[in-house]
PDB file of C-alpha atoms in Angstrom:
ATOM      1  CA  UNK A   1     141.057-125.290-122.601  1.00 50.00           C
ATOM      2  CA  UNK A   2     139.480-128.799-122.971  1.00 47.00           C
ATOM      3  CA  UNK A   3     138.363-128.976-119.369  1.00 55.00           C
ATOM      4  CA  UNK A   4     135.082-130.404-119.670  1.00 65.00           C
ATOM      5  CA  UNK A   5     135.079-132.025-123.116  1.00 77.00           C
ATOM      6  CA  UNK A   6     135.929-135.683-123.359  1.00 83.00           C
ATOM      7  CA  UNK A   7     136.998-137.205-126.565  1.00 88.00           C
ATOM      8  CA  UNK A   8     136.511-140.797-127.952  1.00 91.00           C
ATOM      9  CA  UNK A   9     139.488-142.384-129.524  1.00 92.00           C
ATOM     10  CA  UNK A  10     137.973-141.784-132.957  1.00 94.00           C
ATOM     11  CA  UNK A  11     137.305-137.953-132.287  1.00 93.00           C
ATOM     12  CA  UNK A  12     140.793-137.629-130.853  1.00 93.00           C
ATOM     13  CA  UNK A  13     142.425-139.311-133.926  1.00 95.00           C
ATOM     14  CA  UNK A  14     140.402-136.925-136.444  1.00 95.00           C
ATOM     15  CA  UNK A  15     141.459-133.792-134.260  1.00 94.00           C
ATOM     16  CA  UNK A  16     145.071-134.811-134.427  1.00 95.00           C
ATOM     17  CA  UNK A  17     144.889-135.658-138.081  1.00 95.00           C
ATOM     18  CA  UNK A  18     143.803-131.932-138.672  1.00 95.00           C
ATOM     19  CA  UNK A  19     146.370-130.737-136.204  1.00 95.00           C
ATOM     20  CA  UNK A  20     149.339-132.440-138.090  1.00 94.00           C
ATOM     21  CA  UNK A  21     147.886-131.681-141.429  1.00 94.00           C
ATOM     22  CA  UNK A  22     147.900-127.885-140.742  1.00 94.00           C
ATOM     23  CA  UNK A  23     151.562-127.822-140.037  1.00 94.00           C
ATOM     24  CA  UNK A  24     154.392-130.228-139.309  1.00 95.00           C
ATOM     25  CA  UNK A  25     154.559-131.142-135.740  1.00 96.00           C
ATOM     26  CA  UNK A  26     157.037-133.138-133.608  1.00 96.00           C
ATOM     27  CA  UNK A  27     156.204-136.150-131.297  1.00 95.00           C
ATOM     28  CA  UNK A  28     156.596-133.793-128.233  1.00 96.00           C
ATOM     29  CA  UNK A  29     153.876-131.333-129.491  1.00 95.00           C
ATOM     30  CA  UNK A  30     151.527-134.222-130.321  1.00 96.00           C
ATOM     31  CA  UNK A  31     151.945-135.780-126.940  1.00 95.00           C
ATOM     32  CA  UNK A  32     151.343-132.493-125.229  1.00 95.00           C
ATOM     33  CA  UNK A  33     148.246-131.935-127.205  1.00 94.00           C
ATOM     34  CA  UNK A  34     146.807-135.299-126.398  1.00 94.00           C
ATOM     35  CA  UNK A  35     147.403-134.736-122.620  1.00 93.00           C
ATOM     36  CA  UNK A  36     145.909-131.481-122.902  1.00 92.00           C
ATOM     37  CA  UNK A  37     142.807-133.125-124.265  1.00 92.00           C
ATOM     38  CA  UNK A  38     142.976-135.442-121.222  1.00 91.00           C
ATOM     39  CA  UNK A  39     143.654-138.638-123.154  1.00 91.00           C
ATOM     40  CA  UNK A  40     144.970-141.587-121.140  1.00 92.00           C
ATOM     41  CA  UNK A  41     148.588-142.708-121.763  1.00 93.00           C
ATOM     42  CA  UNK A  42     147.323-145.878-123.829  1.00 94.00           C
ATOM     43  CA  UNK A  43     145.313-143.756-125.972  1.00 93.00           C
ATOM     44  CA  UNK A  44     148.109-141.368-126.442  1.00 95.00           C
ATOM     45  CA  UNK A  45     150.299-144.249-127.652  1.00 95.00           C
ATOM     46  CA  UNK A  46     147.573-145.621-130.009  1.00 95.00           C
ATOM     47  CA  UNK A  47     146.889-142.327-131.518  1.00 96.00           C
ATOM     48  CA  UNK A  48     150.679-141.523-131.926  1.00 96.00           C
ATOM     49  CA  UNK A  49     151.428-144.945-133.708  1.00 96.00           C
ATOM     50  CA  UNK A  50     148.190-144.199-135.896  1.00 96.00           C
ATOM     51  CA  UNK A  51     149.578-140.900-136.843  1.00 96.00           C
ATOM     52  CA  UNK A  52     153.100-142.141-137.696  1.00 96.00           C
ATOM     53  CA  UNK A  53     151.776-145.060-139.719  1.00 96.00           C
ATOM     54  CA  UNK A  54     149.602-142.882-141.715  1.00 96.00           C
ATOM     55  CA  UNK A  55     152.404-140.332-142.244  1.00 95.00           C
ATOM     56  CA  UNK A  56     150.807-137.414-140.400  1.00 96.00           C
ATOM     57  CA  UNK A  57     153.656-137.404-137.945  1.00 96.00           C
ATOM     58  CA  UNK A  58     157.204-137.636-139.107  1.00 96.00           C
ATOM     59  CA  UNK A  59     160.112-136.288-137.107  1.00 95.00           C
ATOM     60  CA  UNK A  60     162.602-136.098-140.075  1.00 96.00           C
ATOM     61  CA  UNK A  61     160.058-134.130-142.073  1.00 97.00           C
ATOM     62  CA  UNK A  62     159.366-131.873-139.170  1.00 97.00           C
ATOM     63  CA  UNK A  63     163.124-131.280-138.452  1.00 97.00           C
ATOM     64  CA  UNK A  64     163.727-130.421-142.066  1.00 97.00           C
ATOM     65  CA  UNK A  65     160.885-128.101-142.468  1.00 97.00           C
ATOM     66  CA  UNK A  66     161.712-126.429-139.054  1.00 97.00           C
ATOM     67  CA  UNK A  67     165.343-125.873-140.233  1.00 97.00           C
ATOM     68  CA  UNK A  68     164.430-124.552-143.356  1.00 97.00           C
ATOM     69  CA  UNK A  69     161.907-122.107-142.030  1.00 96.00           C
ATOM     70  CA  UNK A  70     163.973-120.801-139.015  1.00 97.00           C
ATOM     71  CA  UNK A  71     167.097-120.508-141.245  1.00 97.00           C
ATOM     72  CA  UNK A  72     165.420-118.482-144.060  1.00 96.00           C
ATOM     73  CA  UNK A  73     162.951-116.489-142.020  1.00 97.00           C
ATOM     74  CA  UNK A  74     164.602-115.907-138.661  1.00 97.00           C
ATOM     75  CA  UNK A  75     168.142-116.199-140.018  1.00 97.00           C
ATOM     76  CA  UNK A  76     169.284-118.575-137.258  1.00 97.00           C
ATOM     77  CA  UNK A  77     172.659-120.309-137.252  1.00 97.00           C
ATOM     78  CA  UNK A  78     173.367-124.052-136.961  1.00 97.00           C
ATOM     79  CA  UNK A  79     173.836-124.072-133.043  1.00 97.00           C
ATOM     80  CA  UNK A  80     170.586-122.234-132.522  1.00 97.00           C
ATOM     81  CA  UNK A  81     168.802-124.751-134.865  1.00 97.00           C
ATOM     82  CA  UNK A  82     170.379-127.661-133.335  1.00 97.00           C
ATOM     83  CA  UNK A  83     169.475-126.433-129.605  1.00 97.00           C
ATOM     84  CA  UNK A  84     165.774-125.778-130.447  1.00 97.00           C
ATOM     85  CA  UNK A  85     165.396-129.260-132.169  1.00 97.00           C
ATOM     86  CA  UNK A  86     167.034-130.815-129.064  1.00 97.00           C
ATOM     87  CA  UNK A  87     164.461-129.117-126.896  1.00 97.00           C
ATOM     88  CA  UNK A  88     161.719-130.607-129.023  1.00 96.00           C
ATOM     89  CA  UNK A  89     163.136-134.086-128.287  1.00 96.00           C
ATOM     90  CA  UNK A  90     164.439-134.699-131.725  1.00 96.00           C
ATOM     91  CA  UNK A  91     167.285-137.222-132.036  1.00 96.00           C
ATOM     92  CA  UNK A  92     170.961-136.135-132.874  1.00 97.00           C
ATOM     93  CA  UNK A  93     171.017-138.139-136.073  1.00 97.00           C
ATOM     94  CA  UNK A  94     167.763-136.475-137.494  1.00 97.00           C
ATOM     95  CA  UNK A  95     169.159-133.033-136.229  1.00 97.00           C
ATOM     96  CA  UNK A  96     172.416-133.582-138.092  1.00 97.00           C
ATOM     97  CA  UNK A  97     170.440-134.581-141.339  1.00 97.00           C
ATOM     98  CA  UNK A  98     168.189-131.609-141.104  1.00 97.00           C
ATOM     99  CA  UNK A  99     170.978-129.158-140.631  1.00 97.00           C
ATOM    100  CA  UNK A 100     173.063-130.761-143.360  1.00 96.00           C
ATOM    101  CA  UNK A 101     170.539-129.689-145.954  1.00 96.00           C
ATOM    102  CA  UNK A 102     171.842-126.004-145.624  1.00 96.00           C
ATOM    103  CA  UNK A 103     174.432-125.639-148.329  1.00 95.00           C
ATOM    104  CA  UNK A 104     177.841-124.115-146.908  1.00 96.00           C
ATOM    105  CA  UNK A 105     177.731-121.214-149.622  1.00 97.00           C
ATOM    106  CA  UNK A 106     174.043-120.510-148.771  1.00 97.00           C
ATOM    107  CA  UNK A 107     174.953-120.575-144.892  1.00 97.00           C
ATOM    108  CA  UNK A 108     177.951-118.337-145.341  1.00 97.00           C
ATOM    109  CA  UNK A 109     176.059-115.833-147.463  1.00 97.00           C
ATOM    110  CA  UNK A 110     173.157-115.609-145.017  1.00 97.00           C
ATOM    111  CA  UNK A 111     175.735-115.097-142.292  1.00 97.00           C
ATOM    112  CA  UNK A 112     177.668-112.453-144.113  1.00 96.00           C
ATOM    113  CA  UNK A 113     174.735-110.419-145.190  1.00 97.00           C
ATOM    114  CA  UNK A 114     173.049-110.631-141.551  1.00 96.00           C
ATOM    115  CA  UNK A 115     176.377-109.517-140.111  1.00 96.00           C
ATOM    116  CA  UNK A 116     176.855-106.616-142.546  1.00 95.00           C
ATOM    117  CA  UNK A 117     173.398-105.399-142.403  1.00 96.00           C
ATOM    118  CA  UNK A 118     173.501-105.370-138.510  1.00 95.00           C
ATOM    119  CA  UNK A 119     176.802-103.575-138.425  1.00 93.00           C
ATOM    120  CA  UNK A 120     175.310-100.763-140.670  1.00 94.00           C
ATOM    121  CA  UNK A 121     172.576-100.263-138.368  1.00 94.00           C
ATOM    122  CA  UNK A 122     174.575 -99.876-135.069  1.00 92.00           C
ATOM    123  CA  UNK A 123     174.793 -96.302-133.855  1.00 91.00           C
ATOM    124  CA  UNK A 124     177.498 -96.901-131.169  1.00 87.00           C
ATOM    125  CA  UNK A 125     180.696 -94.879-131.618  1.00 89.00           C
ATOM    126  CA  UNK A 126     182.983 -96.893-129.404  1.00 92.00           C
ATOM    127  CA  UNK A 127     184.239 -99.668-131.481  1.00 91.00           C
ATOM    128  CA  UNK A 128     184.700-102.172-128.715  1.00 94.00           C
ATOM    129  CA  UNK A 129     181.074-101.814-127.687  1.00 94.00           C
ATOM    130  CA  UNK A 130     180.079-101.846-131.262  1.00 94.00           C
ATOM    131  CA  UNK A 131     181.924-105.239-131.761  1.00 95.00           C
ATOM    132  CA  UNK A 132     180.276-106.735-128.544  1.00 95.00           C
ATOM    133  CA  UNK A 133     176.818-105.629-129.694  1.00 95.00           C
ATOM    134  CA  UNK A 134     177.319-107.138-133.081  1.00 96.00           C
ATOM    135  CA  UNK A 135     178.818-110.341-131.625  1.00 96.00           C
ATOM    136  CA  UNK A 136     176.026-110.729-129.026  1.00 97.00           C
ATOM    137  CA  UNK A 137     173.430-110.235-131.835  1.00 97.00           C
ATOM    138  CA  UNK A 138     174.860-112.982-133.915  1.00 97.00           C
ATOM    139  CA  UNK A 139     175.711-115.432-131.075  1.00 97.00           C
ATOM    140  CA  UNK A 140     172.076-115.146-129.752  1.00 97.00           C
ATOM    141  CA  UNK A 141     171.027-116.322-133.211  1.00 97.00           C
ATOM    142  CA  UNK A 142     173.195-119.289-133.011  1.00 97.00           C
ATOM    143  CA  UNK A 143     175.938-118.554-135.379  1.00 97.00           C
ATOM    144  CA  UNK A 144     179.302-120.274-134.500  1.00 96.00           C
ATOM    145  CA  UNK A 145     181.648-118.225-132.311  1.00 96.00           C
ATOM    146  CA  UNK A 146     184.789-118.261-134.552  1.00 95.00           C
ATOM    147  CA  UNK A 147     182.694-116.908-137.291  1.00 96.00           C
ATOM    148  CA  UNK A 148     181.145-114.271-135.285  1.00 96.00           C
ATOM    149  CA  UNK A 149     184.421-112.917-133.766  1.00 95.00           C
ATOM    150  CA  UNK A 150     186.307-113.008-137.221  1.00 95.00           C
ATOM    151  CA  UNK A 151     183.391-111.117-138.813  1.00 94.00           C
ATOM    152  CA  UNK A 152     182.971-108.496-135.905  1.00 94.00           C
ATOM    153  CA  UNK A 153     186.818-107.823-136.081  1.00 93.00           C
ATOM    154  CA  UNK A 154     186.696-107.563-140.004  1.00 93.00           C
ATOM    155  CA  UNK A 155     183.604-105.157-140.022  1.00 91.00           C
ATOM    156  CA  UNK A 156     184.446-102.983-137.105  1.00 88.00           C
ATOM    157  CA  UNK A 157     187.971-101.387-136.942  1.00 81.00           C
TER     158      UNK A 157
END
């Protein structure tokens, strides 16, 4: 992608400012971008420090934005959210803070709506297969096991 182009420290800083301004980024994404730009490790560290000091890069803000977006749009449960943030190298304390912003009522309402909507769309006639399909769907989205199985048993007789 950036094979022949070389960047000065200033050009790389400007490019990364725009990159981080466009959308919240985690440290891992920024580091990867800088290595794709063929920057040396010392330059990568200098640029990351600059971005953090000037508030272009903030892991807690990234985690909170990520959680809000994936919860509301993709309807992910807490387990999937935590896993995806962990994959991005976010610390456990920041993950917990970000997930804590989802209110329990909001969380349960989203879960119930999602489960009921999915259960209505299932065409399967065998109730065991139907329960399994619903449970697999909800587990894949990262909802807690105990919630999933209680809801599957409640919705499908």
